[in-house]
Tab-separated table of C-alpha atoms and ligand atoms in Angstrom:
chain	number	residue	atom	x	y	z
A	334	MET	CA	-20.578	-7.978	16.639
A	335	ASP	CA	-24.101	-8.812	18.020
A	336	GLU	CA	-27.358	-6.971	17.449
A	337	LEU	CA	-27.020	-5.195	20.824
A	338	THR	CA	-23.567	-3.909	20.519
A	339	LYS	CA	-23.866	-2.773	16.998
A	340	PHE	CA	-26.170	0.019	18.830
A	341	ALA	CA	-24.008	0.869	21.682
A	342	PRO	CA	-22.196	4.051	21.828
A	343	ARG	CA	-19.001	3.997	20.191
A	344	PRO	CA	-16.174	2.903	22.644
A	345	THR	CA	-13.596	5.324	23.321
A	346	GLY	CA	-10.874	3.639	25.344
A	347	ALA	CA	-7.200	5.213	25.338
A	348	GLY	CA	-6.836	3.440	21.507
A	349	GLU	CA	-9.855	4.737	20.546
A	350	MET	CA	-9.047	8.581	21.451
A	351	PHE	CA	-5.543	7.935	20.232
A	352	GLN	CA	-6.787	7.662	16.613
A	353	LEU	CA	-7.779	11.155	16.970
A	354	LEU	CA	-4.237	12.356	17.609
A	355	ARG	CA	-2.975	10.553	14.786
A	356	ASP	CA	-3.177	13.185	12.183
A	357	GLY	CA	-0.437	14.970	14.049
A	358	GLN	CA	-2.305	18.270	15.437
A	359	PRO	CA	-1.849	18.941	18.844
A	360	ARG	CA	-5.120	19.094	21.092
A	361	THR	CA	-5.628	20.078	24.372
A	362	ARG	CA	-7.315	18.055	27.370
A	363	SER	CA	-10.642	19.708	26.673
A	364	ASP	CA	-10.358	19.135	23.027
A	365	LEU	CA	-10.113	15.612	23.324
A	366	ALA	CA	-12.896	15.638	26.103
A	367	THR	CA	-15.079	17.594	23.785
A	368	LEU	CA	-14.465	14.966	20.844
A	369	THR	CA	-14.954	11.879	22.911
A	370	GLY	CA	-17.678	13.000	25.083
A	371	GLN	CA	-15.726	11.567	28.308
A	372	ALA	CA	-15.016	13.522	31.619
A	373	ARG	CA	-11.980	15.319	31.716
A	374	SER	CA	-10.368	13.179	34.612
A	375	THR	CA	-10.795	10.006	32.113
A	376	ILE	CA	-9.302	11.798	29.266
A	377	ALA	CA	-6.574	13.392	31.484
A	378	ALA	CA	-5.489	9.743	32.788
A	379	ARG	CA	-5.359	8.268	29.268
A	380	VAL	CA	-3.251	11.109	28.077
A	381	ASP	CA	-0.928	10.542	30.629
A	382	ALA	CA	-0.675	6.819	29.719
A	383	LEU	CA	-0.142	7.456	26.219
A	384	ILE	CA	2.578	9.987	27.143
A	385	ALA	CA	4.274	7.417	29.596
A	386	SER	CA	4.339	5.049	26.160
A	387	GLY	CA	6.328	7.708	24.060
A	388	LEU	CA	3.585	7.602	21.476
A	389	VAL	CA	2.103	10.913	22.583
A	390	ALA	CA	4.068	14.338	23.822
A	391	ALA	CA	3.290	17.590	25.009
A	392	ALA	CA	3.483	19.851	22.296
A	393	GLY	CA	3.465	23.337	23.634
A	394	GLU	CA	0.610	25.541	24.530
A	395	ALA	CA	-2.580	26.225	23.173
A	396	SER	CA	-3.268	30.294	22.541
A	397	SER	CA	-5.636	31.584	25.029
A	398	THR	CA	-8.084	34.647	25.708
A	399	GLY	CA	-6.538	34.896	29.025
A	400	GLY	CA	-5.260	33.111	32.073
A	401	ARG	CA	-3.017	30.367	31.885
A	402	PRO	CA	-2.787	28.755	28.435
A	403	PRO	CA	-3.761	24.520	28.036
A	404	ALA	CA	-1.263	22.332	27.305
A	405	THR	CA	-1.341	20.650	23.984
A	406	PHE	CA	-0.485	17.274	23.320
A	407	ALA	CA	0.515	15.616	20.152
A	408	PHE	CA	1.255	11.973	18.290
A	409	ARG	CA	4.930	11.563	18.113
A	410	PRO	CA	5.431	8.997	15.163
A	411	ALA	CA	9.514	9.300	15.906
A	412	ALA	CA	8.629	7.211	18.925
A	413	ARG	CA	9.252	4.072	17.193
A	414	VAL	CA	10.239	2.788	13.881
A	415	VAL	CA	8.590	-0.288	11.652
A	416	LEU	CA	10.707	-1.875	9.193
A	417	ALA	CA	9.096	-1.964	5.307
A	418	VAL	CA	10.165	-4.657	2.906
A	419	ASP	CA	9.389	-4.837	-1.019
A	420	LEU	CA	10.449	-7.825	-2.715
A	421	GLY	CA	10.391	-8.051	-6.172
A	422	ALA	CA	11.415	-10.942	-8.447
A	423	THR	CA	14.536	-9.504	-8.797
A	424	HIS	CA	15.077	-6.289	-6.462
A	425	ALA	CA	14.581	-5.691	-3.057
A	426	ARG	CA	13.818	-2.040	-1.171
A	427	LEU	CA	13.857	-1.795	2.245
A	428	ALA	CA	13.471	0.997	4.795
A	429	VAL	CA	13.329	1.832	8.209
A	430	THR	CA	10.645	4.323	8.595
A	431	ASP	CA	8.796	6.177	11.887
A	432	LEU	CA	5.240	5.399	12.509
A	433	ALA	CA	3.754	8.212	10.068
A	434	GLY	CA	5.882	6.591	7.266
A	435	ALA	CA	8.825	8.837	7.364
A	436	VAL	CA	11.932	7.316	5.624
A	437	LEU	CA	15.090	7.346	8.071
A	438	ALA	CA	17.386	4.813	6.144
A	439	GLU	CA	16.793	3.106	3.162
A	440	HIS	CA	18.399	0.516	0.550
A	441	GLY	CA	17.810	-1.107	-2.500
A	442	GLU	CA	19.664	-4.283	-3.994
A	443	PRO	CA	19.201	-7.123	-6.671
A	444	ILE	CA	17.801	-9.982	-5.487
A	445	ALA	CA	16.591	-13.448	-6.633
A	446	ILE	CA	13.206	-14.224	-5.141
A	447	ALA	CA	13.632	-17.649	-6.752
A	448	GLU	CA	16.648	-18.443	-4.307
A	449	GLY	CA	13.769	-19.395	-1.800
A	450	PRO	CA	12.423	-18.163	1.484
A	451	GLN	CA	15.421	-18.847	3.714
A	452	ALA	CA	18.160	-17.163	1.807
A	453	VAL	CA	16.091	-13.940	0.893
A	454	LEU	CA	14.709	-13.503	4.454
A	455	ASP	CA	18.168	-13.950	5.895
A	456	ARG	CA	19.408	-11.301	3.879
A	457	VAL	CA	16.277	-9.033	4.646
A	458	VAL	CA	17.168	-9.682	8.360
A	459	GLU	CA	20.814	-8.545	7.857
A	460	ILE	CA	19.552	-5.466	5.950
A	461	GLY	CA	17.325	-4.829	8.533
A	462	HIS	CA	19.573	-4.673	11.132
A	463	LEU	CA	22.026	-2.757	8.676
A	464	LEU	CA	19.160	0.244	8.303
A	465	LEU	CA	18.326	0.446	12.202
A	466	GLU	CA	22.166	1.374	12.841
A	467	LYS	CA	22.081	3.728	10.034
A	468	ALA	CA	18.798	5.329	11.275
A	469	GLU	CA	20.666	4.858	14.820
A	470	ARG	CA	17.674	3.163	16.213
A	471	PRO	CA	18.362	0.233	18.399
A	472	LEU	CA	16.408	-3.337	17.811
A	473	GLU	CA	14.204	-2.490	20.789
A	474	ASP	CA	12.771	0.540	18.958
A	475	LEU	CA	11.489	-1.929	16.181
A	476	VAL	CA	7.688	-2.506	16.614
A	477	SER	CA	6.642	-4.598	13.488
A	478	VAL	CA	7.750	-5.258	9.747
A	479	GLY	CA	5.320	-5.167	6.779
A	480	VAL	CA	6.274	-7.044	3.746
A	481	GLY	CA	5.236	-7.135	-0.124
A	482	LEU	CA	5.774	-10.278	-2.068
A	483	PRO	CA	5.158	-10.327	-5.612
A	484	GLY	CA	2.660	-13.255	-5.642
A	485	PRO	CA	-0.685	-13.881	-4.323
A	486	VAL	CA	-0.530	-13.909	-0.377
A	487	GLU	CA	-3.178	-15.012	2.173
A	488	HIS	CA	-2.877	-11.724	4.397
A	489	SER	CA	-4.292	-13.535	7.832
A	490	THR	CA	-1.538	-16.107	7.797
A	491	GLY	CA	1.110	-13.791	5.792
A	492	ARG	CA	1.865	-17.229	3.827
A	493	PRO	CA	2.126	-17.127	-0.248
A	494	ILE	CA	-0.371	-19.278	-2.086
A	495	ASN	CA	1.078	-21.241	-5.372
A	496	PRO	CA	2.916	-17.919	-6.372
A	497	PRO	CA	4.031	-18.263	-9.876
A	498	ILE	CA	7.254	-16.422	-9.623
A	499	MET	CA	8.308	-17.553	-6.519
A	500	PRO	CA	9.732	-21.624	-6.367
A	501	GLY	CA	10.144	-22.599	-2.974
A	502	TRP	CA	7.773	-20.006	-1.388
A	503	ASP	CA	4.383	-21.956	-1.547
A	504	ASP	CA	2.892	-22.102	2.299
A	505	ALA	CA	6.188	-20.648	3.496
A	506	ASP	CA	5.493	-18.932	7.006
A	507	VAL	CA	7.161	-15.465	6.279
A	508	PRO	CA	5.825	-13.923	9.606
A	509	ALA	CA	7.460	-16.832	11.398
A	510	LEU	CA	10.812	-17.090	9.233
A	511	LEU	CA	11.372	-13.207	10.262
A	512	GLY	CA	9.573	-12.963	13.546
A	513	ARG	CA	11.619	-15.594	15.381
A	514	ARG	CA	14.617	-13.249	14.266
A	515	LEU	CA	12.941	-9.764	14.761
A	516	HIS	CA	10.880	-10.698	17.720
A	517	VAL	CA	7.954	-8.357	16.105
A	518	PRO	CA	4.899	-8.871	14.723
A	519	VAL	CA	5.426	-9.560	10.697
A	520	LEU	CA	2.657	-8.747	8.432
A	521	VAL	CA	2.832	-9.885	4.905
A	522	ASP	CA	0.352	-8.952	1.620
A	523	ASN	CA	0.843	-8.887	-2.154
A	524	ASP	CA	3.078	-6.229	-4.004
A	525	VAL	CA	-0.261	-4.649	-5.601
A	526	ASN	CA	-1.844	-4.113	-2.304
A	527	ILE	CA	0.970	-2.609	-0.607
A	528	MET	CA	1.531	0.127	-3.581
A	529	ALA	CA	-2.050	0.779	-3.201
A	530	LEU	CA	-1.493	1.528	0.645
A	531	GLY	CA	1.864	3.416	-0.002
A	532	GLU	CA	-0.082	5.397	-2.762
A	533	HIS	CA	-2.879	5.822	-0.990
A	534	ALA	CA	-1.361	6.728	2.995
A	535	SER	CA	1.164	9.271	1.478
A	536	GLN	CA	-0.422	11.110	-1.443
A	537	TRP	CA	-4.347	10.383	-1.130
A	538	PRO	CA	-5.248	10.137	2.749
A	539	ALA	CA	-8.608	12.074	2.446
A	540	VAL	CA	-9.558	9.921	-0.591
A	541	ASP	CA	-12.009	6.761	0.733
A	542	HIS	CA	-12.164	5.109	-2.892
A	543	LEU	CA	-9.293	4.469	-4.813
A	544	LEU	CA	-7.913	1.753	-7.307
A	545	PHE	CA	-4.321	1.462	-7.651
A	546	VAL	CA	-3.327	-0.281	-10.689
A	547	LYS	CA	-0.115	-2.129	-11.518
A	548	VAL	CA	0.793	-2.229	-15.200
A	549	ALA	CA	4.018	-4.253	-15.647
A	550	THR	CA	5.044	-8.238	-16.304
A	551	GLY	CA	1.695	-8.625	-15.059
A	552	ILE	CA	-1.403	-6.426	-14.133
A	553	GLY	CA	-3.087	-6.286	-10.873
A	554	ALA	CA	-5.065	-3.786	-8.540
A	555	GLY	CA	-5.280	-2.905	-5.118
A	556	ILE	CA	-8.595	-1.731	-4.055
A	557	ILE	CA	-9.202	0.949	-1.168
A	558	SER	CA	-12.864	1.121	-0.365
A	559	ASP	CA	-14.463	2.933	2.305
A	560	GLY	CA	-10.959	3.857	3.276
A	561	ASP	CA	-9.603	0.128	4.032
A	562	ILE	CA	-7.542	-2.151	1.518
A	563	ARG	CA	-10.124	-4.823	0.337
A	564	ARG	CA	-8.473	-8.071	-0.079
A	565	GLY	CA	-11.716	-10.761	-0.739
A	566	ALA	CA	-12.104	-14.026	0.381
A	567	GLN	CA	-8.761	-15.390	-0.427
A	568	GLY	CA	-6.834	-12.303	-1.066
A	569	ALA	CA	-7.353	-12.953	-4.644
A	570	ALA	CA	-9.455	-9.084	-5.080
A	571	GLY	CA	-8.120	-7.052	-7.576
A	572	ASP	CA	-6.420	-9.801	-10.021
A	573	LEU	CA	-7.374	-7.965	-13.269
A	574	GLY	CA	-4.521	-9.450	-15.506
A	575	HIS	CA	-6.799	-12.517	-16.269
A	576	ILE	CA	-10.197	-10.902	-16.970
A	577	ALA	CA	-10.871	-12.020	-20.635
A	578	VAL	CA	-10.919	-8.777	-23.357
A	579	ASP	CA	-13.464	-8.852	-25.898
A	580	GLY	CA	-12.257	-10.240	-29.109
A	581	ALA	CA	-8.991	-11.213	-27.977
A	582	ASP	CA	-7.660	-14.804	-28.395
A	583	GLN	CA	-4.137	-14.595	-27.295
A	584	PRO	CA	-2.579	-17.237	-25.109
A	585	CYS	CA	-1.838	-16.446	-21.730
A	586	ARG	CA	0.366	-17.991	-19.154
A	587	CYS	CA	-2.309	-18.881	-17.129
A	588	GLY	CA	-3.599	-21.568	-19.803
A	589	ASN	CA	-6.764	-19.574	-20.885
A	590	THR	CA	-6.850	-17.064	-23.982
A	591	GLY	CA	-7.598	-13.509	-24.382
A	592	CYS	CA	-6.204	-12.416	-20.753
A	593	LEU	CA	-6.127	-8.809	-20.440
A	594	GLU	CA	-2.247	-9.561	-19.065
A	595	ALA	CA	-1.832	-11.389	-22.542
A	596	VAL	CA	-2.543	-8.477	-24.553
A	597	ALA	CA	-1.769	-5.651	-22.535
A	598	ALA	CA	1.051	-6.311	-20.008
A	599	GLY	CA	4.605	-5.090	-20.689
A	600	PRO	CA	5.837	-8.568	-22.245
A	601	ALA	CA	2.534	-8.318	-24.603
A	602	ILE	CA	3.173	-4.851	-26.007
A	603	ALA	CA	6.877	-6.016	-26.378
A	604	ALA	CA	5.793	-9.103	-28.287
A	605	ALA	CA	3.673	-6.842	-30.631
A	606	LEU	CA	6.418	-4.601	-31.666
A	607	ALA	CA	8.611	-7.274	-31.973
A	608	ALA	CA	6.205	-8.836	-34.641
A	609	ARG	CA	6.687	-5.642	-36.378
A	610	ALA	CA	10.492	-6.028	-36.170
A	611	VAL	CA	10.975	-3.500	-33.628
A	612	ALA	CA	13.692	-4.936	-31.151
A	613	ALA	CA	11.768	-5.319	-27.690
A	614	THR	CA	11.691	-8.026	-25.140
A	615	ASP	CA	10.138	-6.563	-22.260
A	616	ALA	CA	8.340	-3.433	-20.295
A	617	ALA	CA	11.789	-1.947	-19.734
A	618	ASP	CA	12.602	-2.112	-23.630
A	619	VAL	CA	8.587	-0.691	-24.392
A	620	VAL	CA	9.724	2.553	-21.832
A	621	ALA	CA	12.933	3.081	-23.369
A	622	LEU	CA	11.342	3.112	-27.098
A	623	VAL	CA	8.386	5.561	-26.080
A	624	ARG	CA	10.778	7.674	-24.136
A	625	ALA	CA	12.966	7.794	-27.203
A	626	GLY	CA	10.018	8.876	-29.294
A	627	ASP	CA	9.164	5.578	-30.909
A	628	LEU	CA	5.591	6.075	-32.622
A	629	ASP	CA	4.911	2.339	-33.032
A	630	ALA	CA	5.681	1.912	-29.257
A	631	ALA	CA	3.501	4.808	-28.579
A	632	ARG	CA	0.675	3.428	-30.454
A	633	GLU	CA	0.812	0.031	-29.151
A	634	VAL	CA	1.222	1.623	-25.411
A	635	ARG	CA	-1.906	3.631	-26.203
A	636	GLU	CA	-3.805	0.638	-27.717
A	637	ALA	CA	-2.688	-1.678	-24.246
A	638	GLY	CA	-4.221	1.318	-22.595
A	639	ARG	CA	-7.543	1.064	-24.162
A	640	HIS	CA	-7.675	-2.704	-23.432
A	641	ILE	CA	-6.751	-1.925	-19.663
A	642	GLY	CA	-9.556	0.527	-20.161
A	643	SER	CA	-12.134	-1.676	-20.937
A	644	VAL	CA	-11.349	-3.829	-18.090
A	645	LEU	CA	-11.298	-0.675	-15.720
A	646	ALA	CA	-14.616	0.753	-17.314
A	647	ALA	CA	-16.296	-2.478	-15.707
A	648	CYS	CA	-13.917	-2.007	-12.393
A	649	VAL	CA	-15.808	1.488	-12.335
A	650	SER	CA	-19.207	0.723	-12.438
A	651	MET	CA	-18.558	-1.872	-9.590
A	652	LEU	CA	-16.818	0.262	-7.290
A	653	ASN	CA	-17.255	3.871	-8.143
A	654	PRO	CA	-13.603	5.057	-7.018
A	655	SER	CA	-12.977	9.018	-7.180
A	656	VAL	CA	-9.167	8.081	-8.012
A	657	ILE	CA	-7.508	5.286	-10.071
A	658	VAL	CA	-3.926	5.453	-9.688
A	659	ILE	CA	-1.948	3.765	-12.569
A	660	GLY	CA	1.555	2.413	-11.814
A	661	GLY	CA	4.354	-0.262	-12.780
A	662	ILE	CA	6.919	-0.069	-15.021
A	663	VAL	CA	4.707	0.377	-18.116
A	664	ALA	CA	3.052	3.620	-16.595
A	665	GLU	CA	6.414	5.262	-17.130
A	666	ALA	CA	6.073	5.265	-20.500
A	667	GLY	CA	3.966	8.437	-19.765
A	668	GLU	CA	0.719	9.694	-21.317
A	669	HIS	CA	0.036	7.463	-23.843
A	670	LEU	CA	-0.543	4.909	-21.463
A	671	LEU	CA	-3.207	7.133	-19.729
A	672	ALA	CA	-4.767	8.581	-22.478
A	673	GLY	CA	-5.467	5.005	-23.563
A	674	ILE	CA	-7.157	3.943	-20.247
A	675	ARG	CA	-8.838	7.361	-19.904
A	676	GLU	CA	-10.450	7.075	-23.524
A	677	VAL	CA	-12.469	3.975	-22.994
A	678	VAL	CA	-13.282	4.390	-19.073
A	679	TYR	CA	-14.826	7.801	-19.553
A	680	ARG	CA	-16.690	6.586	-23.008
A	681	ARG	CA	-17.999	3.423	-21.641
A	682	SER	CA	-18.640	4.131	-17.781
A	683	LEU	CA	-22.027	6.222	-17.039
A	684	PRO	CA	-21.415	9.955	-16.114
A	685	LEU	CA	-22.267	9.935	-12.523
A	686	ALA	CA	-19.394	7.360	-11.845
A	687	THR	CA	-17.009	9.458	-14.030
A	688	GLN	CA	-18.236	12.853	-13.192
A	689	HIS	CA	-15.388	13.384	-10.229
A	690	LEU	CA	-13.419	10.213	-11.548
A	691	ARG	CA	-9.732	11.228	-11.638
A	692	ILE	CA	-7.248	8.726	-13.632
A	693	VAL	CA	-3.496	9.782	-12.859
A	694	ALA	CA	-0.382	8.266	-12.836
A	695	SER	CA	1.572	7.300	-9.644
A	696	ARG	CA	3.505	9.748	-7.916
A	697	THR	CA	5.611	7.461	-5.562
A	698	GLY	CA	6.985	5.551	-8.206
A	699	ALA	CA	9.095	2.653	-7.425
A	700	ARG	CA	8.823	3.751	-3.905
A	701	ALA	CA	5.094	2.860	-3.537
A	702	GLY	CA	5.405	-0.490	-2.099
A	703	VAL	CA	8.036	0.533	0.764
A	704	LEU	CA	5.641	3.094	1.534
A	705	GLY	CA	3.199	0.716	1.836
A	706	ALA	CA	4.720	-1.587	3.424
A	707	SER	CA	5.678	0.788	6.406
A	708	THR	CA	1.595	1.800	6.253
A	709	MET	CA	0.606	-1.764	7.022
A	710	ALA	CA	3.215	-2.409	9.771
A	711	ALA	CA	2.440	0.891	11.571
A	712	GLU	CA	-1.264	0.280	11.117
A	713	HIS	CA	-1.036	-2.974	13.007
A	714	VAL	CA	0.967	-1.570	16.162
A	715	LEU	CA	-1.265	1.439	16.154
A	716	SER	CA	-4.730	0.285	16.260
A	717	PRO	CA	-7.048	1.192	18.781
A	718	ALA	CA	-7.073	-2.767	20.075
A	719	ALA	CA	-2.930	-2.749	19.781
A	720	ILE	CA	-2.810	0.769	21.678
A	721	ASP	CA	-5.107	-0.692	24.338
A	722	ALA	CA	-2.903	-3.919	24.731
A	723	ALA	CA	0.404	-1.998	24.940
A	724	ILE	CA	-0.851	0.745	27.521
A	725	GLY	CA	-3.751	-1.420	29.303
B	2060	ZN	ZN1	-4.589	-15.575	-18.060
C-alpha cells in the first residue's frame, strides 16, 4: 500500500460489501447503503450480482412500521463446498463442509504419511470424491481445498520444508498435486496453524488475540493476532518446542539440549514415568494412566504443564493474548496439565497481561484441524478480492 492509498476511503466493492453479510444476519438494501455509505442504486446492483452468484439469497422481509416491508438478504453458506484435509503422521481426517464450516460429510482413517505425497494425496482425492458423493454435492460445487500437514510448510507455496517426520515430502508441490486432480485452489499449512484457525473460527470468533498450543509428540503454537493467523517470515512462528527451558539438559531430537519438547512433550513425560518403572512409552499411555488415577502420571503431567507455562509466560508478555487454548493429545489428560500451565503463567506474567487472560482446554479436540482446514479454504474464496474476481 503506498502513502496516498493508505489514507483513501475504505474501498467498498461488491467483495467488501459481501464481508458485511458473512455473519449470516439478514440485511436490507438500505442497511447495506447505510453501512457502506454508498448509493442505493450501487448497492442494488451489487446485491443482484451476489444473488446471481448464489452466495447471497433473499431472506424474507424485515419488520416494518407501515407500507410494504423491505426485502432482506443474507449469506448462503450452502451455495458451495470446500474439502478440508487434516493429515497426521498416522491418521487422516477429511470433511466436506459448507462455506461456514458446517460439516456435511466426514471420514477418518489410518494412513502412513511416510508413504510419500503421491500415495497419500491419491487417497485424499479418492476420499474427497466419496465425501462429495455422500454430501450429495457435484464436483462443480467444490471451490477450494484446505490441507494441514504434520510438519513445517511454506504457506505461500504450499510446500513442506524439511519436515522431520514426512520422508519424501520435502518441497513437494502439494497444491499442484491436488489441484490438477480437483481443479480448484489448494491451501496448505502446518497442523498447529490449522488447529488454531479451527478452534478460533468455531469457538472464539469474537476473540482477536488467541494462542493455540498443541501438546503431543511435539509442542507448537498457532498465533492469532488482530484476528488473523501470524505465520512469521518463513512460516516458523509459534515453534515453541525448541525454546530452552531453564535448568533442563535433556537431549532433544533437534540436536540441542534442554528444549521444551525434551522435557514436556508426550514422549518426555512417558520417559520420566518409565524411569520410575511405570509402563509408558507415549502420550496415549500417559493420558490413559492419568485417567486411571495414577498419581505419578498426574504429577509428571502437572510438572510438564509448569515447563510449558514458563515458556508461555514469555509468550504472554510478547503477544498479550486474551485466550490460550491447550490442545493436542496430552491435553486430554485433563486439568493436571492446565493447572501446571496456569500456575506458572499467572505467577510469572505482569497483572496487566493476565487480568483478563483465560487458559482453557480445546473444545474441538480431534476436530480442530479439519475445521481449520475448512476455514482456511473458505477464507480464500470469500475474501473481498476473490469475490470481486468471481462476480466482476
Ligand atoms: Zn529441540
